[in-house]
Amino acid sequence: MTERFIKNEQFNFISKQVAWIKDSTKQHLPANVLATVCDLSNEKILNCIPNLTAEQKDILDFSKLITVEAYEQKLEQLANYLIPFPTINEQQLRKLFPKSKKLKLPDLSNVDLTRVTYLSWNDSRSNKKHILYELEGQLVGIECTFLPSTKKNICSICHSHAEVTHFSTITKAKKLNNPDYYKSIGNLICTNSSECNKKITDVTYLKDFLEESLRK
């Protein structure tokens, strides 16, 4: 069996393209228009993962499929190739958050790690949110402050309209001529990180936010 090669956000992107094709088949479009829609979506699917091998391209190739049922079946098969989020133990977590003396650890017993792009959990006692992500092959973590109030808006991470809360973090950046300098950055994020992970299709903002937060 081919090694796992699909990240959660890539699988979400593929799922979105399949949903677009399924929706298009219900609109009674002319055959040539529907064929164009399918071709465009199939091309986007093949291009969403860089440096594919010939075998991986064959696995991702939806172009020969005709029925909605066939698309759904192939999408289910792709779940077998999802890369799980890296395993993490308590010692590693405490090393990532050395200043959090009373760090509340997440319960991962019911978490499907193949459907996780970033791992996040809240400590409601201190209104702290912890975010873990594998950045350039290394697991990194940041601690944010979040507001307990929520509202409907666009999430900065998954770009979906959802129940969100404002969160912010203090960067590690320093100024030589001002030792008291600090920079706070923040934005809106889904209150439910599990749902956010099901919707995220692009990690650009997440990576930029983490890189800026960790920049020294």
mmCIF file of C-alpha atoms in Angstrom:
data_model
loop_
_atom_site.group_PDB
_atom_site.id
_atom_site.type_symbol
_atom_site.label_atom_id
_atom_site.label_comp_id
_atom_site.label_asym_id
_atom_site.label_seq_id
_atom_site.Cartn_x
_atom_site.Cartn_y
_atom_site.Cartn_z
ATOM 1 C CA MET A 1 0.000 0.000 0.000
ATOM 2 C CA THR A 2 1.199 3.501 -0.842
ATOM 3 C CA GLU A 3 2.381 5.499 2.153
ATOM 4 C CA ARG A 4 0.055 8.147 3.537
ATOM 5 C CA PHE A 5 0.569 11.381 1.609
ATOM 6 C CA ILE A 6 -2.557 13.529 2.079
ATOM 7 C CA LYS A 7 -2.707 16.195 4.784
ATOM 8 C CA ASN A 8 -5.996 17.012 6.465
ATOM 9 C CA GLU A 9 -6.337 20.432 4.809
ATOM 10 C CA GLN A 10 -5.634 18.862 1.399
ATOM 11 C CA PHE A 11 -8.310 16.248 2.001
ATOM 12 C CA ASN A 12 -10.725 19.046 2.921
ATOM 13 C CA PHE A 13 -9.866 20.806 -0.332
ATOM 14 C CA ILE A 14 -10.479 17.622 -2.310
ATOM 15 C CA SER A 15 -13.776 17.093 -0.482
ATOM 16 C CA LYS A 16 -14.808 20.616 -1.405
ATOM 17 C CA GLN A 17 -14.134 19.958 -5.076
ATOM 18 C CA VAL A 18 -16.115 16.709 -4.950
ATOM 19 C CA ALA A 19 -18.997 18.549 -3.269
ATOM 20 C CA TRP A 20 -18.868 21.146 -6.064
ATOM 21 C CA ILE A 21 -19.107 18.405 -8.685
ATOM 22 C CA LYS A 22 -22.002 16.731 -6.855
ATOM 23 C CA ASP A 23 -23.837 20.049 -6.591
ATOM 24 C CA SER A 24 -23.257 20.754 -10.287
ATOM 25 C CA THR A 25 -24.812 17.428 -11.305
ATOM 26 C CA LYS A 26 -28.055 18.495 -9.607
ATOM 27 C CA GLN A 27 -28.320 21.730 -11.585
ATOM 28 C CA HIS A 28 -29.211 20.093 -14.914
ATOM 29 C CA LEU A 29 -26.303 21.788 -16.669
ATOM 30 C CA PRO A 30 -25.616 21.110 -20.354
ATOM 31 C CA ALA A 31 -23.347 18.082 -20.772
ATOM 32 C CA ASN A 32 -20.412 20.138 -22.069
ATOM 33 C CA VAL A 33 -20.664 22.623 -19.174
ATOM 34 C CA LEU A 34 -20.818 19.842 -16.589
ATOM 35 C CA ALA A 35 -17.824 18.157 -18.225
ATOM 36 C CA THR A 36 -15.873 21.425 -17.939
ATOM 37 C CA VAL A 37 -16.783 21.784 -14.259
ATOM 38 C CA CYS A 38 -15.603 18.224 -13.587
ATOM 39 C CA ASP A 39 -12.377 18.715 -15.545
ATOM 40 C CA LEU A 40 -11.531 21.900 -13.646
ATOM 41 C CA SER A 41 -12.218 20.302 -10.267
ATOM 42 C CA ASN A 42 -10.276 17.170 -11.185
ATOM 43 C CA GLU A 43 -7.315 19.340 -12.214
ATOM 44 C CA LYS A 44 -7.460 21.283 -8.939
ATOM 45 C CA ILE A 45 -7.445 18.009 -7.010
ATOM 46 C CA LEU A 46 -4.317 16.782 -8.792
ATOM 47 C CA ASN A 47 -2.579 20.127 -8.260
ATOM 48 C CA CYS A 48 -3.395 20.564 -4.558
ATOM 49 C CA ILE A 49 -0.530 18.292 -3.461
ATOM 50 C CA PRO A 50 2.979 19.063 -4.771
ATOM 51 C CA ASN A 51 5.561 16.531 -5.964
ATOM 52 C CA LEU A 52 3.231 13.584 -6.426
ATOM 53 C CA THR A 53 4.586 10.247 -7.579
ATOM 54 C CA ALA A 54 2.961 8.487 -10.531
ATOM 55 C CA GLU A 55 1.180 6.115 -8.130
ATOM 56 C CA GLN A 56 -0.103 8.978 -5.989
ATOM 57 C CA LYS A 57 -1.398 10.788 -9.084
ATOM 58 C CA ASP A 58 -3.289 7.653 -10.056
ATOM 59 C CA ILE A 59 -4.847 7.473 -6.581
ATOM 60 C CA LEU A 60 -5.954 11.126 -6.830
ATOM 61 C CA ASP A 61 -7.213 10.851 -10.409
ATOM 62 C CA PHE A 62 -10.994 11.389 -10.463
ATOM 63 C CA SER A 63 -11.116 12.052 -14.210
ATOM 64 C CA LYS A 64 -12.406 8.611 -15.203
ATOM 65 C CA LEU A 65 -15.322 8.714 -12.786
ATOM 66 C CA ILE A 66 -18.837 9.359 -14.035
ATOM 67 C CA THR A 67 -21.382 8.913 -11.253
ATOM 68 C CA VAL A 68 -21.739 10.809 -7.979
ATOM 69 C CA GLU A 69 -21.581 7.473 -6.174
ATOM 70 C CA ALA A 70 -18.182 6.772 -7.738
ATOM 71 C CA TYR A 71 -16.873 10.151 -6.553
ATOM 72 C CA GLU A 72 -18.123 9.511 -3.028
ATOM 73 C CA GLN A 73 -16.600 6.037 -2.965
ATOM 74 C CA LYS A 74 -13.213 7.293 -4.133
ATOM 75 C CA LEU A 75 -13.279 10.083 -1.564
ATOM 76 C CA GLU A 76 -13.869 7.494 1.166
ATOM 77 C CA GLN A 77 -10.900 5.508 -0.133
ATOM 78 C CA LEU A 78 -8.667 8.587 0.047
ATOM 79 C CA ALA A 79 -9.222 8.703 3.818
ATOM 80 C CA ASN A 80 -6.863 5.712 4.025
ATOM 81 C CA TYR A 81 -4.014 7.956 2.866
ATOM 82 C CA LEU A 82 -4.438 10.731 5.427
ATOM 83 C CA ILE A 83 -1.299 11.674 7.378
ATOM 84 C CA PRO A 84 -2.078 11.764 11.113
ATOM 85 C CA PHE A 85 -1.030 14.637 13.345
ATOM 86 C CA PRO A 86 2.288 13.824 15.087
ATOM 87 C CA THR A 87 1.982 11.949 18.359
ATOM 88 C CA ILE A 88 2.754 14.094 21.379
ATOM 89 C CA ASN A 89 3.366 13.196 25.004
ATOM 90 C CA GLU A 90 3.125 15.198 28.216
ATOM 91 C CA GLN A 91 6.880 15.768 28.423
ATOM 92 C CA GLN A 92 7.001 17.213 24.908
ATOM 93 C CA LEU A 93 4.033 19.465 25.641
ATOM 94 C CA ARG A 94 5.596 20.881 28.767
ATOM 95 C CA LYS A 95 8.803 21.537 26.837
ATOM 96 C CA LEU A 96 6.841 23.515 24.245
ATOM 97 C CA PHE A 97 5.116 25.561 26.958
ATOM 98 C CA PRO A 98 7.769 25.924 29.689
ATOM 99 C CA LYS A 99 6.138 29.020 31.225
ATOM 100 C CA SER A 100 2.778 27.289 31.709
ATOM 101 C CA LYS A 101 3.256 25.819 35.162
ATOM 102 C CA LYS A 102 -0.367 24.703 35.405
ATOM 103 C CA LEU A 103 -0.673 23.535 31.822
ATOM 104 C CA LYS A 104 -3.981 21.848 31.121
ATOM 105 C CA LEU A 105 -3.314 18.930 28.789
ATOM 106 C CA PRO A 106 -5.750 17.989 26.026
ATOM 107 C CA ASP A 107 -7.745 14.783 26.080
ATOM 108 C CA LEU A 108 -6.921 13.065 22.782
ATOM 109 C CA SER A 109 -8.713 9.790 23.499
ATOM 110 C CA ASN A 110 -11.618 10.659 21.194
ATOM 111 C CA VAL A 111 -9.679 12.729 18.649
ATOM 112 C CA ASP A 112 -9.149 11.388 15.124
ATOM 113 C CA LEU A 113 -5.616 12.671 14.511
ATOM 114 C CA THR A 114 -5.908 12.084 10.764
ATOM 115 C CA ARG A 115 -8.475 14.893 10.694
ATOM 116 C CA VAL A 116 -6.257 17.403 12.459
ATOM 117 C CA THR A 117 -4.232 20.149 10.778
ATOM 118 C CA TYR A 118 -3.521 21.952 14.016
ATOM 119 C CA LEU A 119 -4.185 20.811 17.560
ATOM 120 C CA SER A 120 -5.831 23.290 19.889
ATOM 121 C CA TRP A 121 -7.409 23.258 23.319
ATOM 122 C CA ASN A 122 -8.624 25.807 25.843
ATOM 123 C CA ASP A 123 -7.947 26.391 29.492
ATOM 124 C CA SER A 124 -11.139 28.183 30.492
ATOM 125 C CA ARG A 125 -9.771 28.915 33.984
ATOM 126 C CA SER A 126 -7.256 31.373 32.555
ATOM 127 C CA ASN A 127 -8.848 32.071 29.139
ATOM 128 C CA LYS A 128 -5.802 30.560 27.462
ATOM 129 C CA LYS A 129 -5.786 28.753 24.126
ATOM 130 C CA HIS A 130 -2.891 26.504 23.112
ATOM 131 C CA ILE A 131 -2.144 25.783 19.471
ATOM 132 C CA LEU A 132 0.169 23.070 18.137
ATOM 133 C CA TYR A 133 1.248 22.753 14.512
ATOM 134 C CA GLU A 134 4.000 20.975 12.596
ATOM 135 C CA LEU A 135 5.912 23.859 11.013
ATOM 136 C CA GLU A 136 8.656 22.916 8.547
ATOM 137 C CA GLY A 137 8.839 19.430 10.026
ATOM 138 C CA GLN A 138 9.064 20.633 13.631
ATOM 139 C CA LEU A 139 6.247 20.667 16.152
ATOM 140 C CA VAL A 140 5.753 24.183 17.528
ATOM 141 C CA GLY A 141 3.313 25.628 20.021
ATOM 142 C CA ILE A 142 2.007 29.015 21.068
ATOM 143 C CA GLU A 143 -0.156 30.171 23.926
ATOM 144 C CA CYS A 144 -2.898 32.696 23.192
ATOM 145 C CA THR A 145 -5.398 34.630 25.211
ATOM 146 C CA PHE A 146 -8.994 34.345 24.047
ATOM 147 C CA LEU A 147 -12.147 36.223 24.909
ATOM 148 C CA PRO A 148 -14.970 34.123 26.392
ATOM 149 C CA SER A 149 -17.529 35.997 24.286
ATOM 150 C CA THR A 150 -18.332 34.713 20.794
ATOM 151 C CA LYS A 151 -19.987 35.979 17.637
ATOM 152 C CA LYS A 152 -20.665 34.926 14.061
ATOM 153 C CA ASN A 153 -17.872 35.973 11.722
ATOM 154 C CA ILE A 154 -15.146 34.698 9.402
ATOM 155 C CA CYS A 155 -12.462 32.519 10.984
ATOM 156 C CA SER A 156 -8.930 33.600 10.101
ATOM 157 C CA ILE A 157 -7.716 29.998 9.919
ATOM 158 C CA CYS A 158 -10.397 28.110 7.977
ATOM 159 C CA HIS A 159 -11.972 31.172 6.287
ATOM 160 C CA SER A 160 -15.457 29.877 7.028
ATOM 161 C CA HIS A 161 -18.387 31.725 8.558
ATOM 162 C CA ALA A 162 -18.729 30.299 12.048
ATOM 163 C CA GLU A 163 -18.946 30.994 15.763
ATOM 164 C CA VAL A 164 -15.657 32.737 16.492
ATOM 165 C CA THR A 165 -13.796 34.377 19.350
ATOM 166 C CA HIS A 166 -10.966 36.900 19.388
ATOM 167 C CA PHE A 167 -7.570 35.537 20.336
ATOM 168 C CA SER A 168 -4.147 37.139 20.663
ATOM 169 C CA THR A 169 -0.596 36.249 21.571
ATOM 170 C CA ILE A 170 2.558 38.108 22.530
ATOM 171 C CA THR A 171 5.357 37.610 20.005
ATOM 172 C CA LYS A 172 8.927 36.816 20.992
ATOM 173 C CA ALA A 173 10.246 39.770 18.986
ATOM 174 C CA LYS A 174 12.425 42.212 20.958
ATOM 175 C CA LYS A 175 13.951 45.629 20.320
ATOM 176 C CA LEU A 176 17.496 46.238 21.512
ATOM 177 C CA ASN A 177 16.799 49.851 22.442
ATOM 178 C CA ASN A 178 13.572 48.991 24.249
ATOM 179 C CA PRO A 179 13.693 45.890 26.489
ATOM 180 C CA ASP A 180 10.072 46.443 27.511
ATOM 181 C CA TYR A 181 8.867 46.270 23.910
ATOM 182 C CA TYR A 182 6.345 43.632 23.012
ATOM 183 C CA LYS A 183 4.033 43.080 20.086
ATOM 184 C CA SER A 184 0.621 41.501 20.367
ATOM 185 C CA ILE A 185 -1.035 39.947 17.322
ATOM 186 C CA GLY A 186 -4.425 38.378 17.094
ATOM 187 C CA ASN A 187 -7.510 37.746 15.080
ATOM 188 C CA LEU A 188 -10.713 35.725 15.017
ATOM 189 C CA ILE A 189 -10.689 31.947 15.281
ATOM 190 C CA CYS A 190 -13.373 29.255 15.446
ATOM 191 C CA THR A 191 -14.419 28.505 19.004
ATOM 192 C CA ASN A 192 -14.675 24.855 17.986
ATOM 193 C CA SER A 193 -11.235 23.828 16.687
ATOM 194 C CA SER A 194 -12.536 20.379 15.709
ATOM 195 C CA GLU A 195 -14.991 21.961 13.258
ATOM 196 C CA CYS A 196 -12.287 24.362 12.097
ATOM 197 C CA ASN A 197 -10.055 21.401 11.241
ATOM 198 C CA LYS A 198 -12.852 19.928 9.139
ATOM 199 C CA LYS A 199 -13.076 23.118 7.052
ATOM 200 C CA ILE A 200 -9.515 24.363 6.660
ATOM 201 C CA THR A 201 -8.199 24.037 3.099
ATOM 202 C CA ASP A 202 -5.268 26.469 3.204
ATOM 203 C CA VAL A 203 -2.639 26.824 5.944
ATOM 204 C CA THR A 204 -1.114 30.101 4.700
ATOM 205 C CA TYR A 205 -2.555 32.267 7.471
ATOM 206 C CA LEU A 206 -1.871 29.676 10.170
ATOM 207 C CA LYS A 207 1.785 29.367 9.136
ATOM 208 C CA ASP A 208 2.264 33.136 8.848
ATOM 209 C CA PHE A 209 0.667 33.701 12.244
ATOM 210 C CA LEU A 210 2.839 31.077 13.932
ATOM 211 C CA GLU A 211 6.030 32.264 12.253
ATOM 212 C CA GLU A 212 5.386 35.834 13.312
ATOM 213 C CA SER A 213 4.475 34.774 16.837
ATOM 214 C CA LEU A 214 7.660 32.727 17.212
ATOM 215 C CA ARG A 215 10.003 35.158 15.485
ATOM 216 C CA LYS A 216 12.723 36.375 17.869
#
